[in-house]
PDB file of C-alpha atoms in Angstrom:
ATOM      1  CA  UNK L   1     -12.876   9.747   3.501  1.00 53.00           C
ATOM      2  CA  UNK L   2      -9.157   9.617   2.180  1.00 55.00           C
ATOM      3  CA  UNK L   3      -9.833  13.489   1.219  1.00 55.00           C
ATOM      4  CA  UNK L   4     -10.244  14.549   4.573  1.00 55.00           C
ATOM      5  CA  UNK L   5      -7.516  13.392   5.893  1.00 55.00           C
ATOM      6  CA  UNK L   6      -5.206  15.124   3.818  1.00 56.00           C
ATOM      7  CA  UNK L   7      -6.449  18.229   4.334  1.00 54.00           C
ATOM      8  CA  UNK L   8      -4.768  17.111   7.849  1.00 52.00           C
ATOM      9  CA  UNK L   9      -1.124  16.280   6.483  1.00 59.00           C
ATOM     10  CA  UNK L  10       1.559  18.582   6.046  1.00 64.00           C
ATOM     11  CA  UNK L  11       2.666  18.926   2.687  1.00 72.00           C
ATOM     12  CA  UNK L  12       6.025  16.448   2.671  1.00 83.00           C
ATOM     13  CA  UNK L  13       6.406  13.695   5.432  1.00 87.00           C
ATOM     14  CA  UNK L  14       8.824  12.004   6.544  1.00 88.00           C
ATOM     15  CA  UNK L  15       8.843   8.873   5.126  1.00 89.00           C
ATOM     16  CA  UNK L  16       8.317   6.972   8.001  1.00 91.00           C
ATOM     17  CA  UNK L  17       5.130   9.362   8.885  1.00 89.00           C
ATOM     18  CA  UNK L  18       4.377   8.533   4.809  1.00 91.00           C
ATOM     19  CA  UNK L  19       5.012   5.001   4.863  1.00 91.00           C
ATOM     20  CA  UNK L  20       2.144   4.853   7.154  1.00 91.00           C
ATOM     21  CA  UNK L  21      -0.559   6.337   5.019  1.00 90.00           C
ATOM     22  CA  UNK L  22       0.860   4.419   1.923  1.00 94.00           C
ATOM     23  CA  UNK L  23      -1.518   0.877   2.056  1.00 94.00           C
ATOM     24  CA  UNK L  24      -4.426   3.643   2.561  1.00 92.00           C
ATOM     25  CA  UNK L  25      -3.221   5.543  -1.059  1.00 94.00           C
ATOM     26  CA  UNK L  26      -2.797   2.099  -2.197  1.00 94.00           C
ATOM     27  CA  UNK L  27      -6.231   1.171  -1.487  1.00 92.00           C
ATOM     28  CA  UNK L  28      -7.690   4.316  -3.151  1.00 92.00           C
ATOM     29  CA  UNK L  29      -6.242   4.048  -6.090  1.00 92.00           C
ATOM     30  CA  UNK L  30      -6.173   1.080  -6.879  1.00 90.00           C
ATOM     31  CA  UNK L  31      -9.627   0.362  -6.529  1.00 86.00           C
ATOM     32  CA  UNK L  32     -10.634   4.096  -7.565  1.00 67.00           C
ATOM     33  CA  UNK L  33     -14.477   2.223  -8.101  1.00 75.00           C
ATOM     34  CA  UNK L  34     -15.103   2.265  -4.510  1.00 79.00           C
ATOM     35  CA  UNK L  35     -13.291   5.775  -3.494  1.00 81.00           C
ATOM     36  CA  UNK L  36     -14.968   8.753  -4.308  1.00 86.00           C
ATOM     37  CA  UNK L  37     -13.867  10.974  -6.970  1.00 86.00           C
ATOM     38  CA  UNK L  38     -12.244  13.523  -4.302  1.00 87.00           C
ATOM     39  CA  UNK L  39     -10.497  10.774  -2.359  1.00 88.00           C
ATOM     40  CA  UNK L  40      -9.221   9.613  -5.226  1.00 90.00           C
ATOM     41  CA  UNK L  41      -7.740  12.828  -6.734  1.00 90.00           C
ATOM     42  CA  UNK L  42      -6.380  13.784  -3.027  1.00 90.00           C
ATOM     43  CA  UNK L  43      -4.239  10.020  -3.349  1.00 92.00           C
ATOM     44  CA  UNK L  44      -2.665  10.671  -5.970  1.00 94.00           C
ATOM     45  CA  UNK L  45      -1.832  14.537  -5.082  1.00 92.00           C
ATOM     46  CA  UNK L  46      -0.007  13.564  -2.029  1.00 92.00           C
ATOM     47  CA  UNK L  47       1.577  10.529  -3.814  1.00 94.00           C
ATOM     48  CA  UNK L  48       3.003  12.713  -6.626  1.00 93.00           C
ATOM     49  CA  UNK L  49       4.533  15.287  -3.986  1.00 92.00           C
ATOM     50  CA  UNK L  50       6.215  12.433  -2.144  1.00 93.00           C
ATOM     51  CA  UNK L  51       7.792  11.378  -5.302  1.00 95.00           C
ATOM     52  CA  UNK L  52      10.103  14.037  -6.292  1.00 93.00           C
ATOM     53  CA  UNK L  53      14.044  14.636  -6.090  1.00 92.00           C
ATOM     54  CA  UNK L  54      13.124  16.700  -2.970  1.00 90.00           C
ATOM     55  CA  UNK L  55      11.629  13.684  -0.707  1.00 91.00           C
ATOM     56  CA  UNK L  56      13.716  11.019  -2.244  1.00 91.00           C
ATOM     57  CA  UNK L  57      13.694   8.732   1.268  1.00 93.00           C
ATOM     58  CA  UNK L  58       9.601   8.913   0.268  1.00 94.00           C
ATOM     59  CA  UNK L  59      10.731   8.293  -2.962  1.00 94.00           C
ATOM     60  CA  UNK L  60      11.921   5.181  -2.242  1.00 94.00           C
ATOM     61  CA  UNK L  61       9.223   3.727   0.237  1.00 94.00           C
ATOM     62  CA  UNK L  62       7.048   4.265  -2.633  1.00 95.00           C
ATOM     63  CA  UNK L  63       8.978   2.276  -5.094  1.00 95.00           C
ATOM     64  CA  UNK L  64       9.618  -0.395  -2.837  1.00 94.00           C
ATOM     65  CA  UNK L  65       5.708  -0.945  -2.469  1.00 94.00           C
ATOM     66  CA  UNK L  66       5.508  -0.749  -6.280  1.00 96.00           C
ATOM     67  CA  UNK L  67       3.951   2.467  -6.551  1.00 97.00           C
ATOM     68  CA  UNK L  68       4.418   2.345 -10.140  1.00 97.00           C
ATOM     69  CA  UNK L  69       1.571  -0.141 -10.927  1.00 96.00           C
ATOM     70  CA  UNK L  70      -0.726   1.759  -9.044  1.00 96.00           C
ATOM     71  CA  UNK L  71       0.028   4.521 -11.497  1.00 97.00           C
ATOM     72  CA  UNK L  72      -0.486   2.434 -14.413  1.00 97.00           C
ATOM     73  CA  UNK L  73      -3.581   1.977 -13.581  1.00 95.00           C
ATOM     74  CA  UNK L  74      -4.655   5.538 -12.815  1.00 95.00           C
ATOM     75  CA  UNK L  75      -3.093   5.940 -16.690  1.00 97.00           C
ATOM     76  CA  UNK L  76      -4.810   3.072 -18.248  1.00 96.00           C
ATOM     77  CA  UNK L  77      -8.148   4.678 -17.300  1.00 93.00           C
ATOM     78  CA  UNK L  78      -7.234   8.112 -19.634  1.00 94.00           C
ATOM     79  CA  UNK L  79      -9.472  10.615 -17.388  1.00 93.00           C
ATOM     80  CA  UNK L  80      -9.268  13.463 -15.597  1.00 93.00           C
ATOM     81  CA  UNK L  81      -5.766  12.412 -13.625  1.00 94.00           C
ATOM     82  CA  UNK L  82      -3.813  11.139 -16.654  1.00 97.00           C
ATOM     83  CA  UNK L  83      -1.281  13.992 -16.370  1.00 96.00           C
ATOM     84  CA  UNK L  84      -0.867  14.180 -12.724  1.00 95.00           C
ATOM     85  CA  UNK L  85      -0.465  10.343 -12.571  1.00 97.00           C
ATOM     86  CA  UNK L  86       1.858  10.969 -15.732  1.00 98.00           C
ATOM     87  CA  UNK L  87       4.166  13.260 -13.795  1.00 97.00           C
ATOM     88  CA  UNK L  88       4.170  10.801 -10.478  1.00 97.00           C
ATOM     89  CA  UNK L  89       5.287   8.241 -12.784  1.00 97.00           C
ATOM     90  CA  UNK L  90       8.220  10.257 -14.040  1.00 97.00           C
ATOM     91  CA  UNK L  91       8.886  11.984 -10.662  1.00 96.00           C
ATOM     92  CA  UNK L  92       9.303   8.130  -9.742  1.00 97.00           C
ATOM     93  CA  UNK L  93      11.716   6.936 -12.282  1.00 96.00           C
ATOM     94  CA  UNK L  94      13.731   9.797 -11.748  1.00 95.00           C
ATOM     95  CA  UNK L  95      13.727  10.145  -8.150  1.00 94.00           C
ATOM     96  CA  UNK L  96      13.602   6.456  -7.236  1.00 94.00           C
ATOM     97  CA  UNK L  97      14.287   3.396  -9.575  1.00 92.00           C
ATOM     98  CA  UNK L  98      17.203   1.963 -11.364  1.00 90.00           C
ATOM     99  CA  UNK L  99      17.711  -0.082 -13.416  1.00 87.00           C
ATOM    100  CA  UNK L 100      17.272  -3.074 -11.347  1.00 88.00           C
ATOM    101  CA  UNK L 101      13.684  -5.879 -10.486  1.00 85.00           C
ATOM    102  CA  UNK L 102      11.845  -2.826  -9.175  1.00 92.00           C
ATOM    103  CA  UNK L 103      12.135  -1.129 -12.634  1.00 95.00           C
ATOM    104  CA  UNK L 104       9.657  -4.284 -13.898  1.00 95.00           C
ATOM    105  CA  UNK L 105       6.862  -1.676 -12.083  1.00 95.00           C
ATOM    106  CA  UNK L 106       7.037   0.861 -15.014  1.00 96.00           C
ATOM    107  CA  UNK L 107       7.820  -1.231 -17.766  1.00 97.00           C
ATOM    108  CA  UNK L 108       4.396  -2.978 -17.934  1.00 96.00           C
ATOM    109  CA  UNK L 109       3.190   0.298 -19.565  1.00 98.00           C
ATOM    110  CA  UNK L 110       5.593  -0.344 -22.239  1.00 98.00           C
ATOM    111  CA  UNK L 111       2.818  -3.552 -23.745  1.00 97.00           C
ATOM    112  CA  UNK L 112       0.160  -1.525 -22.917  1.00 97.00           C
ATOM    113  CA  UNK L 113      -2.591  -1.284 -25.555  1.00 97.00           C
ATOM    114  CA  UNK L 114      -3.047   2.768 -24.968  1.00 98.00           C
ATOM    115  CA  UNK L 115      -0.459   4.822 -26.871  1.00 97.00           C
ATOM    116  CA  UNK L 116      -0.875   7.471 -24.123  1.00 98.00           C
ATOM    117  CA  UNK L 117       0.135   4.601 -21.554  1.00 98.00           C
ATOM    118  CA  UNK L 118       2.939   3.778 -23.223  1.00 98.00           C
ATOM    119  CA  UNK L 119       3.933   7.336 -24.228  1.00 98.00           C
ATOM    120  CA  UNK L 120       3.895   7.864 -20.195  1.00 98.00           C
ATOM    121  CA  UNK L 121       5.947   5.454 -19.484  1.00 98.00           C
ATOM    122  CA  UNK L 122       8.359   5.931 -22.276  1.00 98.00           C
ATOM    123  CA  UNK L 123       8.801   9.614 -20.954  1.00 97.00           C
ATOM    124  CA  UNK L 124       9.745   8.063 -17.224  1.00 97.00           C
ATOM    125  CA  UNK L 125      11.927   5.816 -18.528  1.00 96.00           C
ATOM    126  CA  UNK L 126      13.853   9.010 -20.312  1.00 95.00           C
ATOM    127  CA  UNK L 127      14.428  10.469 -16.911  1.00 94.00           C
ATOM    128  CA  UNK L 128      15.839   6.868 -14.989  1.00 92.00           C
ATOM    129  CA  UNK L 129      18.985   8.196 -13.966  1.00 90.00           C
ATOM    130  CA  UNK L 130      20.738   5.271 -15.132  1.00 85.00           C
ATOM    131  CA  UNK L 131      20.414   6.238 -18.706  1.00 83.00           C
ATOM    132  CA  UNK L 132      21.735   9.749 -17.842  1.00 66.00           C
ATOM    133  CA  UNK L 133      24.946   8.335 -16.975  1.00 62.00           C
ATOM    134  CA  UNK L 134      25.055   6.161 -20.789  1.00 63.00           C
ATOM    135  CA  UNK L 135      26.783   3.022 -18.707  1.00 76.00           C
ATOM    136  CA  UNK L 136      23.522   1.332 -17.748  1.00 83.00           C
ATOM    137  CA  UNK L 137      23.346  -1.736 -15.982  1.00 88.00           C
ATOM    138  CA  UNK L 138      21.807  -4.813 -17.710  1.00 88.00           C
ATOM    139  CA  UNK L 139      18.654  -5.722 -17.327  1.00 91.00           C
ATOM    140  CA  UNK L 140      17.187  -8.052 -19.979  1.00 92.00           C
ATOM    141  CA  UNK L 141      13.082  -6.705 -19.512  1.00 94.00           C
ATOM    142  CA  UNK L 142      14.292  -3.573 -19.901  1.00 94.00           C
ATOM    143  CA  UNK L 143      16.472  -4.689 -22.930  1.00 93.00           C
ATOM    144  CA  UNK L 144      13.867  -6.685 -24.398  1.00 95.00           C
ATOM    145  CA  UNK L 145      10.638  -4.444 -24.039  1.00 96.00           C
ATOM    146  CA  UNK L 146      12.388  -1.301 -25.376  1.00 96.00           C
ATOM    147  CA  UNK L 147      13.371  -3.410 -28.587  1.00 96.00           C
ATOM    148  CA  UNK L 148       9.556  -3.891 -28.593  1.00 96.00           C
ATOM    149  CA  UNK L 149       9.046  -0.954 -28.123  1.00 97.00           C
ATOM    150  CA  UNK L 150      11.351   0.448 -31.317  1.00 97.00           C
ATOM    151  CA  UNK L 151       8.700  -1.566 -33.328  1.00 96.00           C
ATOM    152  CA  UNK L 152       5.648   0.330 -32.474  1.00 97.00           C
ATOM    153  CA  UNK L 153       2.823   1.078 -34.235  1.00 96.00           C
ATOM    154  CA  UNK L 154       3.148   5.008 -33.723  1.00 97.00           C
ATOM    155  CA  UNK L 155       6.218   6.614 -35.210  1.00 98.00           C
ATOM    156  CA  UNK L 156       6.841   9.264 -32.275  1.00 98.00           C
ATOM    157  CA  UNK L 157       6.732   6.398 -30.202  1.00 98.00           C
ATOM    158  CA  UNK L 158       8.969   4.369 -32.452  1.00 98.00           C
ATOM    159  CA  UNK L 159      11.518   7.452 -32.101  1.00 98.00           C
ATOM    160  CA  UNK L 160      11.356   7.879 -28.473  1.00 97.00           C
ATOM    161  CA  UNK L 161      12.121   4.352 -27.995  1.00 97.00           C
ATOM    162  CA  UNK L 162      14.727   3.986 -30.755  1.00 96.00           C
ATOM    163  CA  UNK L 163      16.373   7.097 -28.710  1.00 95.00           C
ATOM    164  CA  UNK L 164      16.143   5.055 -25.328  1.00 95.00           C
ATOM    165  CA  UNK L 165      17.679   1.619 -26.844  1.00 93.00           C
ATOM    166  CA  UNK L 166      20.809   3.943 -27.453  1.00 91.00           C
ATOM    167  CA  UNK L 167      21.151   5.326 -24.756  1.00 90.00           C
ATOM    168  CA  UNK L 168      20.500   2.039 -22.524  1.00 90.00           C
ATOM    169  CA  UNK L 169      23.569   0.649 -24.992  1.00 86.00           C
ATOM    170  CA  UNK L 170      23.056  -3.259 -24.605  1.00 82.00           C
ATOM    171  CA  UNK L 171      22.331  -5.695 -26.841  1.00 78.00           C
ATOM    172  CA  UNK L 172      19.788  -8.348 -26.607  1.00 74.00           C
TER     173      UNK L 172
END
């Protein structure tokens, strides 16, 4: 169903226009058991184009309704739309989170058992605009689960994190 109606939508709304379709992506994916394969893939298309720098007011609808998880969970699966769920996520960090409570979205990938997961997430949380600017605000999950996170299991992992603590610049 979801698939065609967004062969109906122009490619970026508004974000009042996308607010309105948002408990309806919501719904696809994340129950993606009960949405067929197309409707599924068509979600998180127009999701991911109405997270970017370029519809940032979209952007932000999206974070407030915790878009984030919903892209954990496409990620947790490891299929078919692991990369463009990937890319929403980071699109998302970068277009539409600080460091502030709605960050706590992304960060659950960071104890995920998946080292792709957590890769993912690691790689949003490299383009949070916050740490750009190296004078982050504090945020103690954020402190706490990238400390974790310097500790894992997979070196390149160990490295990206290790890289993020610095730049974050807080202590526990």
């Amino acid at each position: 169903m979801f698939s065609s109606i967004s062969a109906h939508v122009p490619p970026l709304l508004d974000a009042k226009s996308f607010s309105m379709l948002l408990p309806l992506v919501k719904s696809v994916l994340t129950d993606p058991g009960h949405a067929e394969p197309a409707s599924v893939d068509s979600a998180l298309k127009l999701l991911e184009q109405h997270v970017t720098l370029e519809s940032v007011n979209t952007a932000a609808a999206c974070a407030n309704q915790y878009a984030g998880s919903w892209l954990l969970e496409i990620l947790e699966q490891e299929d078919s739309l692991f990369s463009r769920a990937a890319k929403a996520l980071s699109n998302l960090a970068e277009s539409a989170l600080a460091i502030d409570d709605k960050l706590e979205q992304v960060l659950q990938g960071l104890i995920s058992g998946k080292n792709s997961v957590r890769e993912a997430t690691l790689e949003s949380l490299d383009r949070l605009p916050d740490l750009e600017e190296g004078e982050s605000p504090v945020n103690l999950l954020l402190g706490r689960l990238l400390w974790l996170a310097k500790c894992d299991v997979d070196e390149s992992l160990a490295d990206i994190a290790d890289s993020l603590w610095h730049r974050y610049g807080h202590k526990l």
